PDB file of C-alpha atoms in Angstrom:
ATOM      1  CA  UNK V   1     -14.605 -32.438  -5.587  1.00  0.00           C
ATOM      2  CA  UNK V   2     -11.596 -30.919  -3.818  1.00  0.00           C
ATOM      3  CA  UNK V   3      -8.940 -31.497  -1.227  1.00  0.00           C
ATOM      4  CA  UNK V   4      -9.768 -28.300   0.671  1.00  0.00           C
ATOM      5  CA  UNK V   5     -12.146 -28.038   3.543  1.00  0.00           C
ATOM      6  CA  UNK V   6     -13.982 -24.913   2.514  1.00  0.00           C
ATOM      7  CA  UNK V   7     -16.484 -24.860   5.344  1.00  0.00           C
ATOM      8  CA  UNK V   8     -16.798 -22.247   8.033  1.00  0.00           C
ATOM      9  CA  UNK V   9     -13.447 -20.630   8.811  1.00  0.00           C
ATOM     10  CA  UNK V  10     -11.994 -17.295   9.866  1.00  0.00           C
ATOM     11  CA  UNK V  11      -9.986 -17.168   6.625  1.00  0.00           C
ATOM     12  CA  UNK V  12     -11.509 -16.264   3.289  1.00  0.00           C
ATOM     13  CA  UNK V  13     -11.960 -18.656   0.377  1.00  0.00           C
ATOM     14  CA  UNK V  14      -9.219 -17.094  -1.723  1.00  0.00           C
ATOM     15  CA  UNK V  15      -6.780 -17.324   1.210  1.00  0.00           C
ATOM     16  CA  UNK V  16      -7.464 -21.036   1.600  1.00  0.00           C
ATOM     17  CA  UNK V  17      -7.054 -21.613  -2.129  1.00  0.00           C
ATOM     18  CA  UNK V  18      -3.829 -19.597  -2.032  1.00  0.00           C
ATOM     19  CA  UNK V  19      -2.432 -21.605   0.891  1.00  0.00           C
ATOM     20  CA  UNK V  20      -3.276 -24.924  -0.753  1.00  0.00           C
ATOM     21  CA  UNK V  21      -1.572 -23.895  -3.981  1.00  0.00           C
ATOM     22  CA  UNK V  22       1.450 -22.678  -2.032  1.00  0.00           C
ATOM     23  CA  UNK V  23       1.561 -26.000  -0.151  1.00  0.00           C
ATOM     24  CA  UNK V  24       1.669 -27.847  -3.464  1.00  0.00           C
ATOM     25  CA  UNK V  25       4.519 -25.659  -4.683  1.00  0.00           C
ATOM     26  CA  UNK V  26       6.529 -26.164  -1.487  1.00  0.00           C
ATOM     27  CA  UNK V  27       5.953 -29.928  -1.558  1.00  0.00           C
ATOM     28  CA  UNK V  28       7.010 -30.215  -5.190  1.00  0.00           C
ATOM     29  CA  UNK V  29       3.586 -31.232  -6.464  1.00  0.00           C
ATOM     30  CA  UNK V  30       3.968 -28.225  -8.764  1.00  0.00           C
ATOM     31  CA  UNK V  31       7.713 -28.118  -9.545  1.00  0.00           C
ATOM     32  CA  UNK V  32       9.725 -25.049 -10.685  1.00  0.00           C
ATOM     33  CA  UNK V  33       8.903 -24.328 -14.306  1.00  0.00           C
ATOM     34  CA  UNK V  34       5.674 -26.348 -14.249  1.00  0.00           C
ATOM     35  CA  UNK V  35       2.469 -24.867 -15.572  1.00  0.00           C
ATOM     36  CA  UNK V  36      -0.224 -25.032 -12.909  1.00  0.00           C
ATOM     37  CA  UNK V  37      -3.803 -26.050 -13.852  1.00  0.00           C
ATOM     38  CA  UNK V  38      -6.019 -23.480 -15.511  1.00  0.00           C
ATOM     39  CA  UNK V  39      -8.288 -21.164 -13.562  1.00  0.00           C
ATOM     40  CA  UNK V  40     -11.310 -23.123 -14.789  1.00  0.00           C
ATOM     41  CA  UNK V  41      -9.783 -26.423 -13.659  1.00  0.00           C
ATOM     42  CA  UNK V  42      -8.860 -25.089 -10.220  1.00  0.00           C
ATOM     43  CA  UNK V  43     -12.257 -23.463  -9.839  1.00  0.00           C
ATOM     44  CA  UNK V  44     -13.947 -26.821 -10.501  1.00  0.00           C
ATOM     45  CA  UNK V  45     -11.532 -28.729  -8.241  1.00  0.00           C
ATOM     46  CA  UNK V  46     -11.930 -26.404  -5.260  1.00  0.00           C
ATOM     47  CA  UNK V  47     -15.621 -25.645  -5.795  1.00  0.00           C
ATOM     48  CA  UNK V  48     -15.076 -21.894  -5.822  1.00  0.00           C
ATOM     49  CA  UNK V  49     -15.569 -19.134  -8.372  1.00  0.00           C
ATOM     50  CA  UNK V  50     -13.017 -18.245 -11.012  1.00  0.00           C
ATOM     51  CA  UNK V  51     -12.696 -14.824  -9.376  1.00  0.00           C
ATOM     52  CA  UNK V  52     -11.622 -16.477  -6.112  1.00  0.00           C
ATOM     53  CA  UNK V  53      -8.981 -18.539  -7.910  1.00  0.00           C
ATOM     54  CA  UNK V  54      -7.676 -15.526  -9.844  1.00  0.00           C
ATOM     55  CA  UNK V  55      -7.344 -13.556  -6.621  1.00  0.00           C
ATOM     56  CA  UNK V  56      -5.333 -16.387  -5.031  1.00  0.00           C
ATOM     57  CA  UNK V  57      -3.107 -16.583  -8.119  1.00  0.00           C
ATOM     58  CA  UNK V  58      -2.486 -12.830  -8.056  1.00  0.00           C
ATOM     59  CA  UNK V  59      -1.405 -13.082  -4.408  1.00  0.00           C
ATOM     60  CA  UNK V  60       1.065 -15.834  -5.267  1.00  0.00           C
ATOM     61  CA  UNK V  61       2.430 -13.870  -8.220  1.00  0.00           C
ATOM     62  CA  UNK V  62       2.964 -10.835  -5.999  1.00  0.00           C
ATOM     63  CA  UNK V  63       4.727 -13.056  -3.451  1.00  0.00           C
ATOM     64  CA  UNK V  64       7.103 -14.376  -6.122  1.00  0.00           C
ATOM     65  CA  UNK V  65       5.868 -17.990  -6.084  1.00  0.00           C
ATOM     66  CA  UNK V  66       4.204 -17.921  -9.508  1.00  0.00           C
ATOM     67  CA  UNK V  67       4.617 -15.999 -12.743  1.00  0.00           C
ATOM     68  CA  UNK V  68       2.017 -15.442 -15.439  1.00  0.00           C
ATOM     69  CA  UNK V  69       3.001 -15.475 -19.105  1.00  0.00           C
ATOM     70  CA  UNK V  70       0.310 -13.907 -21.324  1.00  0.00           C
ATOM     71  CA  UNK V  71      -1.156 -16.442 -23.723  1.00  0.00           C
ATOM     72  CA  UNK V  72       0.734 -19.358 -22.137  1.00  0.00           C
ATOM     73  CA  UNK V  73      -0.434 -19.737 -18.555  1.00  0.00           C
ATOM     74  CA  UNK V  74       0.791 -19.491 -14.977  1.00  0.00           C
ATOM     75  CA  UNK V  75       4.055 -21.141 -13.982  1.00  0.00           C
ATOM     76  CA  UNK V  76       5.926 -22.007 -10.801  1.00  0.00           C
ATOM     77  CA  UNK V  77       8.931 -19.729 -10.422  1.00  0.00           C
ATOM     78  CA  UNK V  78      12.404 -20.969  -9.715  1.00  0.00           C
ATOM     79  CA  UNK V  79      12.951 -19.867  -6.121  1.00  0.00           C
ATOM     80  CA  UNK V  80      16.746 -19.707  -6.310  1.00  0.00           C
ATOM     81  CA  UNK V  81      18.142 -16.395  -5.153  1.00  0.00           C
ATOM     82  CA  UNK V  82      21.630 -15.405  -6.251  1.00  0.00           C
ATOM     83  CA  UNK V  83      23.940 -13.501  -3.927  1.00  0.00           C
ATOM     84  CA  UNK V  84      26.979 -11.553  -4.992  1.00  0.00           C
ATOM     85  CA  UNK V  85      29.165  -8.642  -4.009  1.00  0.00           C
ATOM     86  CA  UNK V  86      27.670  -5.206  -4.569  1.00  0.00           C
ATOM     87  CA  UNK V  87      28.813  -3.670  -7.853  1.00  0.00           C
ATOM     88  CA  UNK V  88      27.227  -2.317 -10.994  1.00  0.00           C
ATOM     89  CA  UNK V  89      26.578  -5.679 -12.665  1.00  0.00           C
ATOM     90  CA  UNK V  90      28.289  -8.712 -11.117  1.00  0.00           C
ATOM     91  CA  UNK V  91      31.884  -9.067 -12.259  1.00  0.00           C
ATOM     92  CA  UNK V  92      33.805  -9.213 -15.451  1.00  0.00           C
ATOM     93  CA  UNK V  93      32.580 -11.998 -17.710  1.00  0.00           C
ATOM     94  CA  UNK V  94      36.258 -12.956 -17.987  1.00  0.00           C
ATOM     95  CA  UNK V  95      36.521 -13.453 -14.216  1.00  0.00           C
ATOM     96  CA  UNK V  96      33.338 -15.324 -13.353  1.00  0.00           C
ATOM     97  CA  UNK V  97      34.961 -17.918 -11.112  1.00  0.00           C
ATOM     98  CA  UNK V  98      33.715 -17.910  -7.542  1.00  0.00           C
ATOM     99  CA  UNK V  99      30.231 -16.671  -8.378  1.00  0.00           C
ATOM    100  CA  UNK V 100      28.653 -20.089  -7.890  1.00  0.00           C
ATOM    101  CA  UNK V 101      27.052 -19.850 -11.335  1.00  0.00           C
ATOM    102  CA  UNK V 102      28.057 -19.077 -14.881  1.00  0.00           C
ATOM    103  CA  UNK V 103      26.807 -15.689 -16.130  1.00  0.00           C
ATOM    104  CA  UNK V 104      25.813 -15.225 -19.748  1.00  0.00           C
ATOM    105  CA  UNK V 105      24.293 -12.278 -21.561  1.00  0.00           C
ATOM    106  CA  UNK V 106      21.978 -11.504 -24.432  1.00  0.00           C
ATOM    107  CA  UNK V 107      22.140  -8.242 -26.357  1.00  0.00           C
ATOM    108  CA  UNK V 108      18.630  -6.797 -26.648  1.00  0.00           C
ATOM    109  CA  UNK V 109      19.297  -3.643 -28.670  1.00  0.00           C
ATOM    110  CA  UNK V 110      21.672  -0.788 -29.434  1.00  0.00           C
ATOM    111  CA  UNK V 111      19.821   2.467 -30.076  1.00  0.00           C
ATOM    112  CA  UNK V 112      20.148   6.234 -29.685  1.00  0.00           C
ATOM    113  CA  UNK V 113      18.084   7.532 -26.766  1.00  0.00           C
ATOM    114  CA  UNK V 114      17.913  10.336 -24.252  1.00  0.00           C
ATOM    115  CA  UNK V 115      18.099   9.512 -20.558  1.00  0.00           C
ATOM    116  CA  UNK V 116      14.581  10.263 -19.357  1.00  0.00           C
ATOM    117  CA  UNK V 117      14.548   8.550 -15.952  1.00  0.00           C
ATOM    118  CA  UNK V 118      14.208  11.434 -13.476  1.00  0.00           C
ATOM    119  CA  UNK V 119      16.103   9.465 -10.832  1.00  0.00           C
ATOM    120  CA  UNK V 120      19.210   9.667 -13.029  1.00  0.00           C
ATOM    121  CA  UNK V 121      19.222  13.471 -12.709  1.00  0.00           C
ATOM    122  CA  UNK V 122      21.409  13.130  -9.596  1.00  0.00           C
ATOM    123  CA  UNK V 123      24.231  12.220 -12.001  1.00  0.00           C
ATOM    124  CA  UNK V 124      23.637  15.276 -14.246  1.00  0.00           C
ATOM    125  CA  UNK V 125      23.553  13.270 -17.494  1.00  0.00           C
ATOM    126  CA  UNK V 126      23.775  15.069 -20.853  1.00  0.00           C
ATOM    127  CA  UNK V 127      20.534  16.222 -22.423  1.00  0.00           C
ATOM    128  CA  UNK V 128      21.321  14.965 -25.910  1.00  0.00           C
ATOM    129  CA  UNK V 129      20.651  11.448 -27.156  1.00  0.00           C
ATOM    130  CA  UNK V 130      23.314   8.863 -26.356  1.00  0.00           C
ATOM    131  CA  UNK V 131      24.101   5.337 -27.458  1.00  0.00           C
ATOM    132  CA  UNK V 132      21.928   2.993 -25.360  1.00  0.00           C
ATOM    133  CA  UNK V 133      23.020  -0.648 -25.002  1.00  0.00           C
ATOM    134  CA  UNK V 134      20.337  -2.906 -23.513  1.00  0.00           C
ATOM    135  CA  UNK V 135      21.152  -6.416 -22.286  1.00  0.00           C
ATOM    136  CA  UNK V 136      19.710  -9.259 -20.274  1.00  0.00           C
ATOM    137  CA  UNK V 137      22.095 -11.091 -17.921  1.00  0.00           C
ATOM    138  CA  UNK V 138      21.411 -14.757 -17.143  1.00  0.00           C
ATOM    139  CA  UNK V 139      22.588 -17.101 -14.382  1.00  0.00           C
ATOM    140  CA  UNK V 140      22.244 -20.812 -15.148  1.00  0.00           C
ATOM    141  CA  UNK V 141      19.806 -19.907 -17.907  1.00  0.00           C
ATOM    142  CA  UNK V 142      17.568 -17.765 -15.679  1.00  0.00           C
ATOM    143  CA  UNK V 143      17.357 -13.983 -16.316  1.00  0.00           C
ATOM    144  CA  UNK V 144      18.557 -12.131 -13.219  1.00  0.00           C
ATOM    145  CA  UNK V 145      19.412  -8.650 -14.512  1.00  0.00           C
ATOM    146  CA  UNK V 146      18.245  -6.259 -17.197  1.00  0.00           C
ATOM    147  CA  UNK V 147      20.665  -3.434 -17.963  1.00  0.00           C
ATOM    148  CA  UNK V 148      20.467  -0.205 -19.958  1.00  0.00           C
ATOM    149  CA  UNK V 149      23.871   1.460 -20.453  1.00  0.00           C
ATOM    150  CA  UNK V 150      24.239   4.926 -21.984  1.00  0.00           C
ATOM    151  CA  UNK V 151      27.469   6.315 -23.409  1.00  0.00           C
ATOM    152  CA  UNK V 152      28.828   8.619 -26.102  1.00  0.00           C
ATOM    153  CA  UNK V 153      27.649   7.812 -29.603  1.00  0.00           C
ATOM    154  CA  UNK V 154      31.123   8.431 -31.059  1.00  0.00           C
ATOM    155  CA  UNK V 155      32.656   5.297 -29.527  1.00  0.00           C
ATOM    156  CA  UNK V 156      34.541   3.448 -32.270  1.00  0.00           C
ATOM    157  CA  UNK V 157      32.804   0.656 -34.164  1.00  0.00           C
ATOM    158  CA  UNK V 158      35.326  -1.974 -33.088  1.00  0.00           C
ATOM    159  CA  UNK V 159      34.381  -1.347 -29.441  1.00  0.00           C
ATOM    160  CA  UNK V 160      30.657  -1.371 -30.202  1.00  0.00           C
ATOM    161  CA  UNK V 161      31.026  -4.758 -31.897  1.00  0.00           C
ATOM    162  CA  UNK V 162      32.115  -6.233 -28.552  1.00  0.00           C
ATOM    163  CA  UNK V 163      29.035  -5.055 -26.640  1.00  0.00           C
ATOM    164  CA  UNK V 164      27.099  -8.165 -27.644  1.00  0.00           C
ATOM    165  CA  UNK V 165      29.397 -10.489 -25.695  1.00  0.00           C
ATOM    166  CA  UNK V 166      30.935  -8.251 -23.017  1.00  0.00           C
ATOM    167  CA  UNK V 167      29.848  -5.686 -20.480  1.00  0.00           C
ATOM    168  CA  UNK V 168      30.375  -2.175 -21.814  1.00  0.00           C
ATOM    169  CA  UNK V 169      33.102  -1.450 -19.248  1.00  0.00           C
ATOM    170  CA  UNK V 170      34.918  -4.681 -20.131  1.00  0.00           C
ATOM    171  CA  UNK V 171      34.903  -3.707 -23.810  1.00  0.00           C
ATOM    172  CA  UNK V 172      36.176  -0.208 -23.041  1.00  0.00           C
ATOM    173  CA  UNK V 173      39.024  -1.476 -20.877  1.00  0.00           C
ATOM    174  CA  UNK V 174      40.077  -3.928 -23.595  1.00  0.00           C
ATOM    175  CA  UNK V 175      40.652  -0.822 -25.716  1.00  0.00           C
ATOM    176  CA  UNK V 176      42.654   1.006 -23.039  1.00  0.00           C
ATOM    177  CA  UNK V 177      39.778   3.170 -21.797  1.00  0.00           C
ATOM    178  CA  UNK V 178      40.235   2.669 -18.062  1.00  0.00           C
ATOM    179  CA  UNK V 179      37.539   2.996 -15.392  1.00  0.00           C
ATOM    180  CA  UNK V 180      38.510   5.788 -12.986  1.00  0.00           C
ATOM    181  CA  UNK V 181      35.466   6.091 -10.741  1.00  0.00           C
ATOM    182  CA  UNK V 182      32.033   4.553 -10.239  1.00  0.00           C
ATOM    183  CA  UNK V 183      29.106   6.224  -8.458  1.00  0.00           C
ATOM    184  CA  UNK V 184      26.364   3.803  -7.497  1.00  0.00           C
ATOM    185  CA  UNK V 185      22.868   4.343  -6.120  1.00  0.00           C
ATOM    186  CA  UNK V 186      20.863   1.328  -4.933  1.00  0.00           C
ATOM    187  CA  UNK V 187      17.122   1.601  -4.385  1.00  0.00           C
ATOM    188  CA  UNK V 188      13.839  -0.227  -4.898  1.00  0.00           C
ATOM    189  CA  UNK V 189      11.459   0.425  -7.766  1.00  0.00           C
ATOM    190  CA  UNK V 190       8.388  -1.241  -9.293  1.00  0.00           C
ATOM    191  CA  UNK V 191       8.805  -3.252 -12.483  1.00  0.00           C
ATOM    192  CA  UNK V 192       7.691  -1.569 -15.677  1.00  0.00           C
ATOM    193  CA  UNK V 193       8.168  -1.749 -19.411  1.00  0.00           C
ATOM    194  CA  UNK V 194      10.570  -4.298 -20.866  1.00  0.00           C
ATOM    195  CA  UNK V 195      11.498  -5.732 -17.456  1.00  0.00           C
ATOM    196  CA  UNK V 196       8.020  -7.246 -17.143  1.00  0.00           C
ATOM    197  CA  UNK V 197       8.582  -9.339 -20.274  1.00  0.00           C
ATOM    198  CA  UNK V 198      12.206 -10.218 -19.523  1.00  0.00           C
ATOM    199  CA  UNK V 199      11.482 -11.603 -16.070  1.00  0.00           C
ATOM    200  CA  UNK V 200       7.892 -12.768 -16.621  1.00  0.00           C
ATOM    201  CA  UNK V 201       6.576 -10.622 -13.771  1.00  0.00           C
ATOM    202  CA  UNK V 202       3.555  -8.329 -13.430  1.00  0.00           C
ATOM    203  CA  UNK V 203       3.719  -4.546 -13.618  1.00  0.00           C
ATOM    204  CA  UNK V 204       4.630  -3.089 -10.242  1.00  0.00           C
ATOM    205  CA  UNK V 205       6.573  -6.157  -9.059  1.00  0.00           C
ATOM    206  CA  UNK V 206       9.297  -5.011  -6.587  1.00  0.00           C
ATOM    207  CA  UNK V 207      12.733  -4.679  -8.142  1.00  0.00           C
ATOM    208  CA  UNK V 208      16.259  -4.083  -6.879  1.00  0.00           C
ATOM    209  CA  UNK V 209      17.647  -1.207  -8.922  1.00  0.00           C
ATOM    210  CA  UNK V 210      21.215   0.040  -9.286  1.00  0.00           C
ATOM    211  CA  UNK V 211      21.832   3.351 -11.015  1.00  0.00           C
ATOM    212  CA  UNK V 212      25.400   4.204 -11.957  1.00  0.00           C
ATOM    213  CA  UNK V 213      27.747   6.789 -13.415  1.00  0.00           C
ATOM    214  CA  UNK V 214      31.216   5.705 -14.520  1.00  0.00           C
ATOM    215  CA  UNK V 215      33.998   8.100 -15.444  1.00  0.00           C
ATOM    216  CA  UNK V 216      36.873   6.852 -17.574  1.00  0.00           C
ATOM    217  CA  UNK V 217      40.361   7.842 -18.649  1.00  0.00           C
ATOM    218  CA  UNK V 218      38.858   9.214 -21.874  1.00  0.00           C
ATOM    219  CA  UNK V 219      37.226  12.616 -21.117  1.00  0.00           C
ATOM    220  CA  UNK V 220      34.774  11.989 -23.961  1.00  0.00           C
ATOM    221  CA  UNK V 221      33.491   8.679 -22.565  1.00  0.00           C
ATOM    222  CA  UNK V 222      31.308   8.777 -19.467  1.00  0.00           C
ATOM    223  CA  UNK V 223      28.963   5.864 -18.857  1.00  0.00           C
ATOM    224  CA  UNK V 224      25.502   6.109 -17.287  1.00  0.00           C
ATOM    225  CA  UNK V 225      22.980   3.393 -16.710  1.00  0.00           C
ATOM    226  CA  UNK V 226      20.521   1.417 -14.658  1.00  0.00           C
ATOM    227  CA  UNK V 227      20.330  -2.313 -13.988  1.00  0.00           C
ATOM    228  CA  UNK V 228      17.269  -3.948 -12.426  1.00  0.00           C
ATOM    229  CA  UNK V 229      16.628  -7.364 -10.874  1.00  0.00           C
ATOM    230  CA  UNK V 230      13.523  -8.900  -9.265  1.00  0.00           C
ATOM    231  CA  UNK V 231      13.861  -8.589  -5.482  1.00  0.00           C
ATOM    232  CA  UNK V 232      13.610 -12.356  -5.031  1.00  0.00           C
ATOM    233  CA  UNK V 233      16.122 -13.281  -7.735  1.00  0.00           C
ATOM    234  CA  UNK V 234      19.253 -11.355  -6.809  1.00  0.00           C
ATOM    235  CA  UNK V 235      20.659  -9.938  -3.571  1.00  0.00           C
ATOM    236  CA  UNK V 236      23.853  -7.972  -3.033  1.00  0.00           C
ATOM    237  CA  UNK V 237      26.343  -8.094  -0.183  1.00  0.00           C
ATOM    238  CA  UNK V 238      29.091  -5.689   0.826  1.00  0.00           C
ATOM    239  CA  UNK V 239      32.198  -6.160   2.947  1.00  0.00           C
ATOM    240  CA  UNK V 240      33.396  -3.117   4.914  1.00  0.00           C
ATOM    241  CA  UNK V 241      36.827  -3.639   6.517  1.00  0.00           C
ATOM    242  CA  UNK V 242      37.523  -2.006   9.857  1.00  0.00           C
ATOM    243  CA  UNK V 243      40.217   0.592  10.471  1.00  0.00           C
ATOM    244  CA  UNK V 244      43.708  -0.810  10.319  1.00  0.00           C
ATOM    245  CA  UNK V 245      46.039   0.703  12.918  1.00  0.00           C
TER     246      UNK V 245
END
């Protein structure tokens, strides 16, 4: 019936199912991107209830080994973790050399919205609605960042047209609006809303979050935003030089 020895043991049934599934992932029996067998199939194979299998699958989703896509099934996640220098996004799309991967982006939407995230209040954002540019950033075809950038709605149309293929700051600088200062807050937050769909993760999944405020050479253009990444998909490093005497 099954390859597990589900007799007397100090570990529970769902833990043994979980460990066997994890072993198969680590050994490549279930490769990255593969759909694993259905709950019913695994339940029959292991001789346990569907509830036991679902509990094991939830554990593996929370651990970042699997991802569930509603209506499609449960898949093995690509375990690659990208590392880059700490900044708002990664680097200019025009200067991507040295990253170890080629970044690409997809424009999700451009709308008018108020900043409602209470965490952003530390930056004292304006109360009125602003232009909101939402994008997904990919590395080697895998989504690693989801960004929402807010800025003045009176930015010229020729700049806005570039937002689909460039970071907002890149587009501004191409039009002589220079970045003067960047404030950055890095924290952890649970996944919610659109991020769940973008990354194929459950609600509450731990995320690396960077909130930012960027002042520019144009007094009328201040940029606010937040970019999130699954904790197991992107990590940031920082280099702090010592005092030079």
